[in-house]
Amino acid sequence: MESPGSSTLTHSFVRSLTGGDTKEVRRWNSVPAAKATSSANPQIIFSGIQPTGVPHLGNYLGALREWVRLQDTAPKDTRMFFSIVDLHALTVPQEARQLKTWRREGFATLLAVGLDPSRATVFHQSAVHAHTELFWILSTVASMGYLSRMTQWKSKLDLPEDISLEDSAARAKLRLGLFSYPVLQAADILVHRATHVPVGEDQRQHLEFSRYTANSFNHLYGNIFPAPEAIISPAKRVMSLKEPTLKMSKSHTDKRSRILLTDSSEDIHKKVKSALTDSDASVSYDPVHRPGVSNLLEILSHFDGRSCEDLAAEYKSSSLQSLKGHLGSQISLHLQPIRERYLSLIADKTNYLDVVAEEGARTASANADVTMRRVRETLGL
Ligand code: TYM
């Protein structure tokens, strides 16, 4: 059964969001969901990013660039909410001053990449209390069995994927907040009655859980929540420059494994130049046997628009070095205006960022309160 939003989202619009890959969206439609009552509602888009420092190229291609694309192409009555999910960041130990800096840097980055506060609501999750209220309410219907099978708490604690909650290592290390992280994520999405959630591939499992939890709630209490659909970016999974079988991430110990959106042109060239490839100096596209060079081709294709196969054919007769040089130039050209806007926003001595954040929190609270009034009434609170 389709969610209310999908019925109004045109096929060509979805195609433009997924780089032509409409089956990504259809896959979400195939998960059964209760029919919600709000069929006349316009589409609502929600997504979030953790404040873990300046975002990297994976965050950008997998999420932020798509958020801006949506902002610029979605029908006018589509509402959009993008959040720095600072409460999620607390599921691993944080140093207060560092977190404060990262929240600000994250916020500045969202504006620097092109989110326009007059079109999209940008806010800090912790400033909108309805997220945590709904989190608690959803935790009364969320399945422990489902949560225990999910992978993120295991990977964050360096535990094997097949470990069970009964295992002594899991019991010793696992904290409730990390375990229930997906419930807060479901609350983020559902409190805004989001119909579409643009994310990278690594968030697929969390989106499935959100749909399942919306369905569980609706089944018990009536049709309150639309089932959110994931919009998976065409850049599903940007890989590490140093370990190309792993996704590019903030947690890798080698800083050269990721390109930050604020890196200088020189740093970008150095990082691309030092990207790990194999002993073969030629260029070909073969993600299974040649993950390093294939990752470079994939990143280039996301800037260039041509397919990896076409790019590989072009560079076949030249060298890996020239591919790396061209890729470094493309990335720095694209990121330069973002970096400049970011530096000017972060250096701004007026309280512009705070004003935008406060306004965003007000708008997001007003939207979330509409949901919470219905939820409270439904529950008899
Ligand atoms: P986070 O902060 O890890 O990542 C933010 C977004 O960036 C995408 N991403 C990538 N995409 C492609 N390749 C990569 N290497 C890569 N690394 C990260 C992620 O898929 C994500 O879209 N749990 C979420 C934050 C969150 C959220 C939400 C998202 C909290 N509540 C509600 C959507 C809706 C997270 O940790 O994302």
PDB file of C-alpha atoms in Angstrom, residues 91-317:
ATOM      1  CA  THR A  91      24.827   8.012  21.731  1.00  0.00           C
ATOM      2  CA  VAL A  92      28.632   7.959  21.793  1.00  0.00           C
ATOM      3  CA  PRO A  93      30.561   9.982  24.431  1.00  0.00           C
ATOM      4  CA  GLN A  94      31.008  13.653  23.463  1.00  0.00           C
ATOM      5  CA  GLU A  95      33.071  16.509  24.814  1.00  0.00           C
ATOM      6  CA  ALA A  96      30.686  19.457  25.395  1.00  0.00           C
ATOM      7  CA  ARG A  97      32.815  22.194  23.814  1.00  0.00           C
ATOM      8  CA  GLN A  98      33.599  20.041  20.827  1.00  0.00           C
ATOM      9  CA  LEU A  99      29.936  19.180  20.291  1.00  0.00           C
ATOM     10  CA  LYS A 100      28.964  22.827  20.513  1.00  0.00           C
ATOM     11  CA  THR A 101      31.497  23.675  17.790  1.00  0.00           C
ATOM     12  CA  TRP A 102      30.382  20.788  15.618  1.00  0.00           C
ATOM     13  CA  ARG A 103      26.706  21.772  15.893  1.00  0.00           C
ATOM     14  CA  ARG A 104      27.567  25.254  14.647  1.00  0.00           C
ATOM     15  CA  GLU A 105      29.843  23.943  11.893  1.00  0.00           C
ATOM     16  CA  GLY A 106      27.184  21.475  10.777  1.00  0.00           C
ATOM     17  CA  PHE A 107      24.550  24.180  10.685  1.00  0.00           C
ATOM     18  CA  ALA A 108      26.779  26.555   8.708  1.00  0.00           C
ATOM     19  CA  THR A 109      27.507  23.754   6.235  1.00  0.00           C
ATOM     20  CA  LEU A 110      23.816  23.162   5.547  1.00  0.00           C
ATOM     21  CA  LEU A 111      23.445  26.796   4.536  1.00  0.00           C
ATOM     22  CA  ALA A 112      26.759  26.814   2.665  1.00  0.00           C
ATOM     23  CA  VAL A 113      25.749  23.905   0.430  1.00  0.00           C
ATOM     24  CA  GLY A 114      22.690  25.868  -0.646  1.00  0.00           C
ATOM     25  CA  LEU A 115      19.784  25.216   1.700  1.00  0.00           C
ATOM     26  CA  ASP A 116      17.715  28.368   1.727  1.00  0.00           C
ATOM     27  CA  PRO A 117      16.007  29.114   5.058  1.00  0.00           C
ATOM     28  CA  SER A 118      13.199  30.910   3.247  1.00  0.00           C
ATOM     29  CA  ARG A 119      12.349  27.637   1.459  1.00  0.00           C
ATOM     30  CA  ALA A 120      13.512  24.881   3.819  1.00  0.00           C
ATOM     31  CA  THR A 121      13.368  24.750   7.602  1.00  0.00           C
ATOM     32  CA  VAL A 122      16.815  24.119   9.081  1.00  0.00           C
ATOM     33  CA  PHE A 123      17.041  23.439  12.814  1.00  0.00           C
ATOM     34  CA  HIS A 124      18.769  21.688  15.688  1.00  0.00           C
ATOM     35  CA  GLN A 125      16.936  18.543  16.787  1.00  0.00           C
ATOM     36  CA  SER A 126      17.380  19.291  20.512  1.00  0.00           C
ATOM     37  CA  ALA A 127      15.572  22.628  20.093  1.00  0.00           C
ATOM     38  CA  VAL A 128      12.330  20.846  19.149  1.00  0.00           C
ATOM     39  CA  HIS A 129      11.179  18.899  22.190  1.00  0.00           C
ATOM     40  CA  ALA A 130       8.459  16.999  20.378  1.00  0.00           C
ATOM     41  CA  HIS A 131      11.170  14.743  18.881  1.00  0.00           C
ATOM     42  CA  THR A 132      11.996  13.301  22.302  1.00  0.00           C
ATOM     43  CA  GLU A 133       8.379  13.149  23.419  1.00  0.00           C
ATOM     44  CA  LEU A 134       7.435  11.106  20.374  1.00  0.00           C
ATOM     45  CA  PHE A 135      10.586   9.028  20.830  1.00  0.00           C
ATOM     46  CA  TRP A 136       9.249   7.897  24.230  1.00  0.00           C
ATOM     47  CA  ILE A 137       5.785   7.181  22.884  1.00  0.00           C
ATOM     48  CA  LEU A 138       7.175   5.182  19.952  1.00  0.00           C
ATOM     49  CA  SER A 139       9.448   3.241  22.291  1.00  0.00           C
ATOM     50  CA  THR A 140       6.301   1.757  23.829  1.00  0.00           C
ATOM     51  CA  VAL A 141       5.479   0.099  20.490  1.00  0.00           C
ATOM     52  CA  ALA A 142       8.999  -0.423  19.061  1.00  0.00           C
ATOM     53  CA  SER A 143      10.061  -4.047  18.730  1.00  0.00           C
ATOM     54  CA  MET A 144      13.044  -5.109  20.852  1.00  0.00           C
ATOM     55  CA  GLY A 145      13.572  -8.103  18.577  1.00  0.00           C
ATOM     56  CA  TYR A 146      13.813  -5.842  15.534  1.00  0.00           C
ATOM     57  CA  LEU A 147      16.169  -3.419  17.278  1.00  0.00           C
ATOM     58  CA  SER A 148      18.409  -6.249  18.454  1.00  0.00           C
ATOM     59  CA  ARG A 149      18.853  -7.444  14.860  1.00  0.00           C
ATOM     60  CA  MET A 150      19.869  -4.019  13.572  1.00  0.00           C
ATOM     61  CA  THR A 151      23.498  -3.457  12.694  1.00  0.00           C
ATOM     62  CA  GLN A 152      24.426   0.040  13.850  1.00  0.00           C
ATOM     63  CA  TRP A 153      24.793  -0.624  17.599  1.00  0.00           C
ATOM     64  CA  LYS A 154      26.983  -3.623  16.800  1.00  0.00           C
ATOM     65  CA  SER A 155      29.244  -1.759  14.399  1.00  0.00           C
ATOM     66  CA  LYS A 156      29.564   1.264  16.718  1.00  0.00           C
ATOM     67  CA  LEU A 157      30.703  -1.074  19.511  1.00  0.00           C
ATOM     68  CA  ASP A 158      32.956  -3.121  17.220  1.00  0.00           C
ATOM     69  CA  LEU A 159      30.915  -6.239  17.856  1.00  0.00           C
ATOM     70  CA  PRO A 160      30.267  -8.989  15.282  1.00  0.00           C
ATOM     71  CA  GLU A 161      27.046  -8.706  13.258  1.00  0.00           C
ATOM     72  CA  ASP A 162      25.676 -12.016  14.562  1.00  0.00           C
ATOM     73  CA  ILE A 163      26.089 -11.130  18.252  1.00  0.00           C
ATOM     74  CA  SER A 164      22.958 -11.421  20.411  1.00  0.00           C
ATOM     75  CA  LEU A 165      21.767  -9.225  23.264  1.00  0.00           C
ATOM     76  CA  GLU A 166      22.460 -12.117  25.638  1.00  0.00           C
ATOM     77  CA  ASP A 167      26.171 -12.064  24.834  1.00  0.00           C
ATOM     78  CA  SER A 168      28.277 -10.810  27.740  1.00  0.00           C
ATOM     79  CA  ALA A 169      30.273  -8.377  25.531  1.00  0.00           C
ATOM     80  CA  ALA A 170      27.021  -6.826  24.299  1.00  0.00           C
ATOM     81  CA  ARG A 171      25.647  -6.565  27.834  1.00  0.00           C
ATOM     82  CA  ALA A 172      28.804  -4.912  29.104  1.00  0.00           C
ATOM     83  CA  LYS A 173      29.138  -2.325  26.335  1.00  0.00           C
ATOM     84  CA  LEU A 174      25.643  -1.522  25.113  1.00  0.00           C
ATOM     85  CA  ARG A 175      23.806   1.527  26.429  1.00  0.00           C
ATOM     86  CA  LEU A 176      20.082   2.093  26.028  1.00  0.00           C
ATOM     87  CA  GLY A 177      20.503   5.279  23.959  1.00  0.00           C
ATOM     88  CA  LEU A 178      22.627   3.558  21.325  1.00  0.00           C
ATOM     89  CA  PHE A 179      20.250   0.588  21.232  1.00  0.00           C
ATOM     90  CA  SER A 180      17.188   2.791  20.823  1.00  0.00           C
ATOM     91  CA  TYR A 181      18.852   5.205  18.340  1.00  0.00           C
ATOM     92  CA  PRO A 182      16.562   4.017  15.493  1.00  0.00           C
ATOM     93  CA  VAL A 183      13.471   4.844  17.598  1.00  0.00           C
ATOM     94  CA  LEU A 184      14.607   8.452  17.935  1.00  0.00           C
ATOM     95  CA  GLN A 185      15.273   8.500  14.187  1.00  0.00           C
ATOM     96  CA  ALA A 186      11.745   7.201  13.560  1.00  0.00           C
ATOM     97  CA  ALA A 187      10.421   9.944  15.860  1.00  0.00           C
ATOM     98  CA  ASP A 188      12.378  12.594  13.889  1.00  0.00           C
ATOM     99  CA  ILE A 189      10.681  11.488  10.714  1.00  0.00           C
ATOM    100  CA  LEU A 190       7.195  10.743  12.018  1.00  0.00           C
ATOM    101  CA  VAL A 191       6.841  13.818  14.210  1.00  0.00           C
ATOM    102  CA  HIS A 192       7.012  15.884  11.016  1.00  0.00           C
ATOM    103  CA  ARG A 193       4.626  13.499   9.195  1.00  0.00           C
ATOM    104  CA  ALA A 194       7.372  13.116   6.601  1.00  0.00           C
ATOM    105  CA  THR A 195       6.400  11.361   3.398  1.00  0.00           C
ATOM    106  CA  HIS A 196       9.933  11.312   1.896  1.00  0.00           C
ATOM    107  CA  VAL A 197      13.360  10.979   3.473  1.00  0.00           C
ATOM    108  CA  PRO A 198      16.434  11.595   1.283  1.00  0.00           C
ATOM    109  CA  VAL A 199      19.423   9.602   2.586  1.00  0.00           C
ATOM    110  CA  GLY A 200      22.436   7.539   1.559  1.00  0.00           C
ATOM    111  CA  GLU A 201      22.274   3.755   1.334  1.00  0.00           C
ATOM    112  CA  ASP A 202      23.577   3.220   4.886  1.00  0.00           C
ATOM    113  CA  GLN A 203      20.312   4.605   6.293  1.00  0.00           C
ATOM    114  CA  ARG A 204      18.106   2.088   4.472  1.00  0.00           C
ATOM    115  CA  GLN A 205      17.737  -0.167   7.507  1.00  0.00           C
ATOM    116  CA  HIS A 206      16.755   2.770   9.717  1.00  0.00           C
ATOM    117  CA  LEU A 207      14.127   3.864   7.217  1.00  0.00           C
ATOM    118  CA  GLU A 208      12.659   0.359   7.092  1.00  0.00           C
ATOM    119  CA  PHE A 209      12.478   0.408  10.881  1.00  0.00           C
ATOM    120  CA  SER A 210      10.715   3.800  10.801  1.00  0.00           C
ATOM    121  CA  ARG A 211       8.090   2.474   8.417  1.00  0.00           C
ATOM    122  CA  TYR A 212       7.629  -0.635  10.535  1.00  0.00           C
ATOM    123  CA  THR A 213       7.233   1.437  13.701  1.00  0.00           C
ATOM    124  CA  ALA A 214       4.763   3.825  12.043  1.00  0.00           C
ATOM    125  CA  ASN A 215       2.800   0.796  10.960  1.00  0.00           C
ATOM    126  CA  SER A 216       2.874  -0.750  14.468  1.00  0.00           C
ATOM    127  CA  PHE A 217       1.608   2.499  15.984  1.00  0.00           C
ATOM    128  CA  ASN A 218      -1.110   2.927  13.360  1.00  0.00           C
ATOM    129  CA  HIS A 219      -2.192  -0.677  13.830  1.00  0.00           C
ATOM    130  CA  LEU A 220      -2.705  -0.165  17.574  1.00  0.00           C
ATOM    131  CA  TYR A 221      -4.033   3.370  17.718  1.00  0.00           C
ATOM    132  CA  GLY A 222      -5.448   4.337  14.340  1.00  0.00           C
ATOM    133  CA  ASN A 223      -4.036   5.902  11.236  1.00  0.00           C
ATOM    134  CA  ILE A 224      -1.855   8.730  12.435  1.00  0.00           C
ATOM    135  CA  PHE A 225       1.449   8.473  10.577  1.00  0.00           C
ATOM    136  CA  PRO A 226       2.137   8.323   6.845  1.00  0.00           C
ATOM    137  CA  ALA A 227       4.677   5.595   5.998  1.00  0.00           C
ATOM    138  CA  PRO A 228       7.826   7.499   4.990  1.00  0.00           C
ATOM    139  CA  GLU A 229       9.605   6.568   1.773  1.00  0.00           C
ATOM    140  CA  ALA A 230      13.364   6.673   1.429  1.00  0.00           C
ATOM    141  CA  ILE A 231      14.828   8.578  -1.485  1.00  0.00           C
ATOM    142  CA  ILE A 232      18.213   6.935  -1.898  1.00  0.00           C
ATOM    143  CA  SER A 233      20.733   9.217  -3.578  1.00  0.00           C
ATOM    144  CA  PRO A 234      22.305   8.145  -6.890  1.00  0.00           C
ATOM    145  CA  ALA A 235      25.600   8.353  -4.928  1.00  0.00           C
ATOM    146  CA  LYS A 236      24.427   5.536  -2.675  1.00  0.00           C
ATOM    147  CA  ARG A 237      27.714   4.823  -0.984  1.00  0.00           C
ATOM    148  CA  VAL A 238      30.847   6.893  -1.502  1.00  0.00           C
ATOM    149  CA  MET A 239      33.822   4.796  -0.451  1.00  0.00           C
ATOM    150  CA  SER A 240      36.881   5.628   1.643  1.00  0.00           C
ATOM    151  CA  LEU A 241      39.898   6.888  -0.281  1.00  0.00           C
ATOM    152  CA  LYS A 242      42.184   4.775   1.887  1.00  0.00           C
ATOM    153  CA  GLU A 243      40.094   1.627   2.308  1.00  0.00           C
ATOM    154  CA  PRO A 244      37.796   1.562  -0.715  1.00  0.00           C
ATOM    155  CA  THR A 245      35.859  -1.470   0.511  1.00  0.00           C
ATOM    156  CA  LEU A 246      34.529   0.651   3.406  1.00  0.00           C
ATOM    157  CA  LYS A 247      32.245   3.664   3.113  1.00  0.00           C
ATOM    158  CA  MET A 248      33.783   7.108   3.497  1.00  0.00           C
ATOM    159  CA  SER A 249      33.189   8.050   7.143  1.00  0.00           C
ATOM    160  CA  LYS A 250      34.193  10.359   9.950  1.00  0.00           C
ATOM    161  CA  SER A 251      35.352   7.491  12.116  1.00  0.00           C
ATOM    162  CA  HIS A 252      38.247   6.266   9.936  1.00  0.00           C
ATOM    163  CA  THR A 253      41.560   6.983  11.699  1.00  0.00           C
ATOM    164  CA  ASP A 254      43.282   8.198   8.510  1.00  0.00           C
ATOM    165  CA  LYS A 255      42.107  11.738   7.696  1.00  0.00           C
ATOM    166  CA  ARG A 256      43.213  11.282   4.098  1.00  0.00           C
ATOM    167  CA  SER A 257      40.430   8.703   3.698  1.00  0.00           C
ATOM    168  CA  ARG A 258      37.830  11.495   3.379  1.00  0.00           C
ATOM    169  CA  ILE A 259      37.488  14.859   1.695  1.00  0.00           C
ATOM    170  CA  LEU A 260      35.844  17.496   3.850  1.00  0.00           C
ATOM    171  CA  LEU A 261      33.624  20.114   2.254  1.00  0.00           C
ATOM    172  CA  THR A 262      35.950  22.814   3.578  1.00  0.00           C
ATOM    173  CA  ASP A 263      39.221  21.263   2.368  1.00  0.00           C
ATOM    174  CA  SER A 264      41.446  23.558   0.334  1.00  0.00           C
ATOM    175  CA  SER A 265      42.125  22.759  -3.292  1.00  0.00           C
ATOM    176  CA  GLU A 266      45.651  21.714  -2.330  1.00  0.00           C
ATOM    177  CA  ASP A 267      44.370  19.284   0.335  1.00  0.00           C
ATOM    178  CA  ILE A 268      41.828  17.826  -2.078  1.00  0.00           C
ATOM    179  CA  HIS A 269      44.517  17.195  -4.703  1.00  0.00           C
ATOM    180  CA  LYS A 270      46.805  15.618  -2.101  1.00  0.00           C
ATOM    181  CA  LYS A 271      44.076  13.327  -0.772  1.00  0.00           C
ATOM    182  CA  VAL A 272      42.973  12.201  -4.217  1.00  0.00           C
ATOM    183  CA  LYS A 273      46.590  11.657  -5.247  1.00  0.00           C
ATOM    184  CA  SER A 274      47.212   9.457  -2.214  1.00  0.00           C
ATOM    185  CA  ALA A 275      43.980   7.455  -2.716  1.00  0.00           C
ATOM    186  CA  LEU A 276      44.619   3.741  -2.479  1.00  0.00           C
ATOM    187  CA  THR A 277      44.365   1.891  -5.773  1.00  0.00           C
ATOM    188  CA  ASP A 278      45.962  -1.396  -6.860  1.00  0.00           C
ATOM    189  CA  SER A 279      49.208  -2.359  -8.545  1.00  0.00           C
ATOM    190  CA  ASP A 280      47.675  -1.975 -12.006  1.00  0.00           C
ATOM    191  CA  ALA A 281      48.358   1.575 -13.296  1.00  0.00           C
ATOM    192  CA  SER A 282      45.665   1.376 -15.987  1.00  0.00           C
ATOM    193  CA  VAL A 283      42.100   2.637 -15.612  1.00  0.00           C
ATOM    194  CA  SER A 284      39.101   0.298 -15.739  1.00  0.00           C
ATOM    195  CA  TYR A 285      35.724   0.139 -13.984  1.00  0.00           C
ATOM    196  CA  ASP A 286      35.379  -3.041 -11.942  1.00  0.00           C
ATOM    197  CA  PRO A 287      34.003  -2.360  -8.430  1.00  0.00           C
ATOM    198  CA  VAL A 288      34.518  -5.969  -7.277  1.00  0.00           C
ATOM    199  CA  HIS A 289      38.106  -6.547  -8.374  1.00  0.00           C
ATOM    200  CA  ARG A 290      39.310  -2.931  -8.544  1.00  0.00           C
ATOM    201  CA  PRO A 291      37.432  -1.048  -5.777  1.00  0.00           C
ATOM    202  CA  GLY A 292      39.984   1.782  -5.506  1.00  0.00           C
ATOM    203  CA  VAL A 293      40.018   3.024  -9.087  1.00  0.00           C
ATOM    204  CA  SER A 294      36.287   2.253  -9.427  1.00  0.00           C
ATOM    205  CA  ASN A 295      35.527   4.504  -6.448  1.00  0.00           C
ATOM    206  CA  LEU A 296      37.447   7.354  -8.111  1.00  0.00           C
ATOM    207  CA  LEU A 297      35.483   6.832 -11.327  1.00  0.00           C
ATOM    208  CA  GLU A 298      32.212   6.771  -9.393  1.00  0.00           C
ATOM    209  CA  ILE A 299      33.003  10.022  -7.596  1.00  0.00           C
ATOM    210  CA  LEU A 300      33.983  11.628 -10.896  1.00  0.00           C
ATOM    211  CA  SER A 301      30.764  10.432 -12.527  1.00  0.00           C
ATOM    212  CA  HIS A 302      28.728  12.161  -9.798  1.00  0.00           C
ATOM    213  CA  PHE A 303      30.312  15.472 -10.787  1.00  0.00           C
ATOM    214  CA  ASP A 304      30.652  14.874 -14.474  1.00  0.00           C
ATOM    215  CA  GLY A 305      27.297  13.198 -15.221  1.00  0.00           C
ATOM    216  CA  ARG A 306      28.852  10.567 -17.500  1.00  0.00           C
ATOM    217  CA  SER A 307      28.722   6.852 -16.658  1.00  0.00           C
ATOM    218  CA  CYS A 308      31.678   5.123 -15.005  1.00  0.00           C
ATOM    219  CA  GLU A 309      32.065   2.923 -18.082  1.00  0.00           C
ATOM    220  CA  ASP A 310      32.319   5.969 -20.375  1.00  0.00           C
ATOM    221  CA  LEU A 311      34.837   7.618 -18.081  1.00  0.00           C
ATOM    222  CA  ALA A 312      36.886   4.413 -17.855  1.00  0.00           C
ATOM    223  CA  ALA A 313      36.932   4.221 -21.656  1.00  0.00           C
ATOM    224  CA  GLU A 314      38.149   7.818 -21.857  1.00  0.00           C
ATOM    225  CA  TYR A 315      40.979   7.262 -19.369  1.00  0.00           C
ATOM    226  CA  LYS A 316      41.917   3.793 -20.645  1.00  0.00           C
ATOM    227  CA  SER A 317      44.609   5.155 -22.896  1.00  0.00           C
TER     228      SER A 317
END
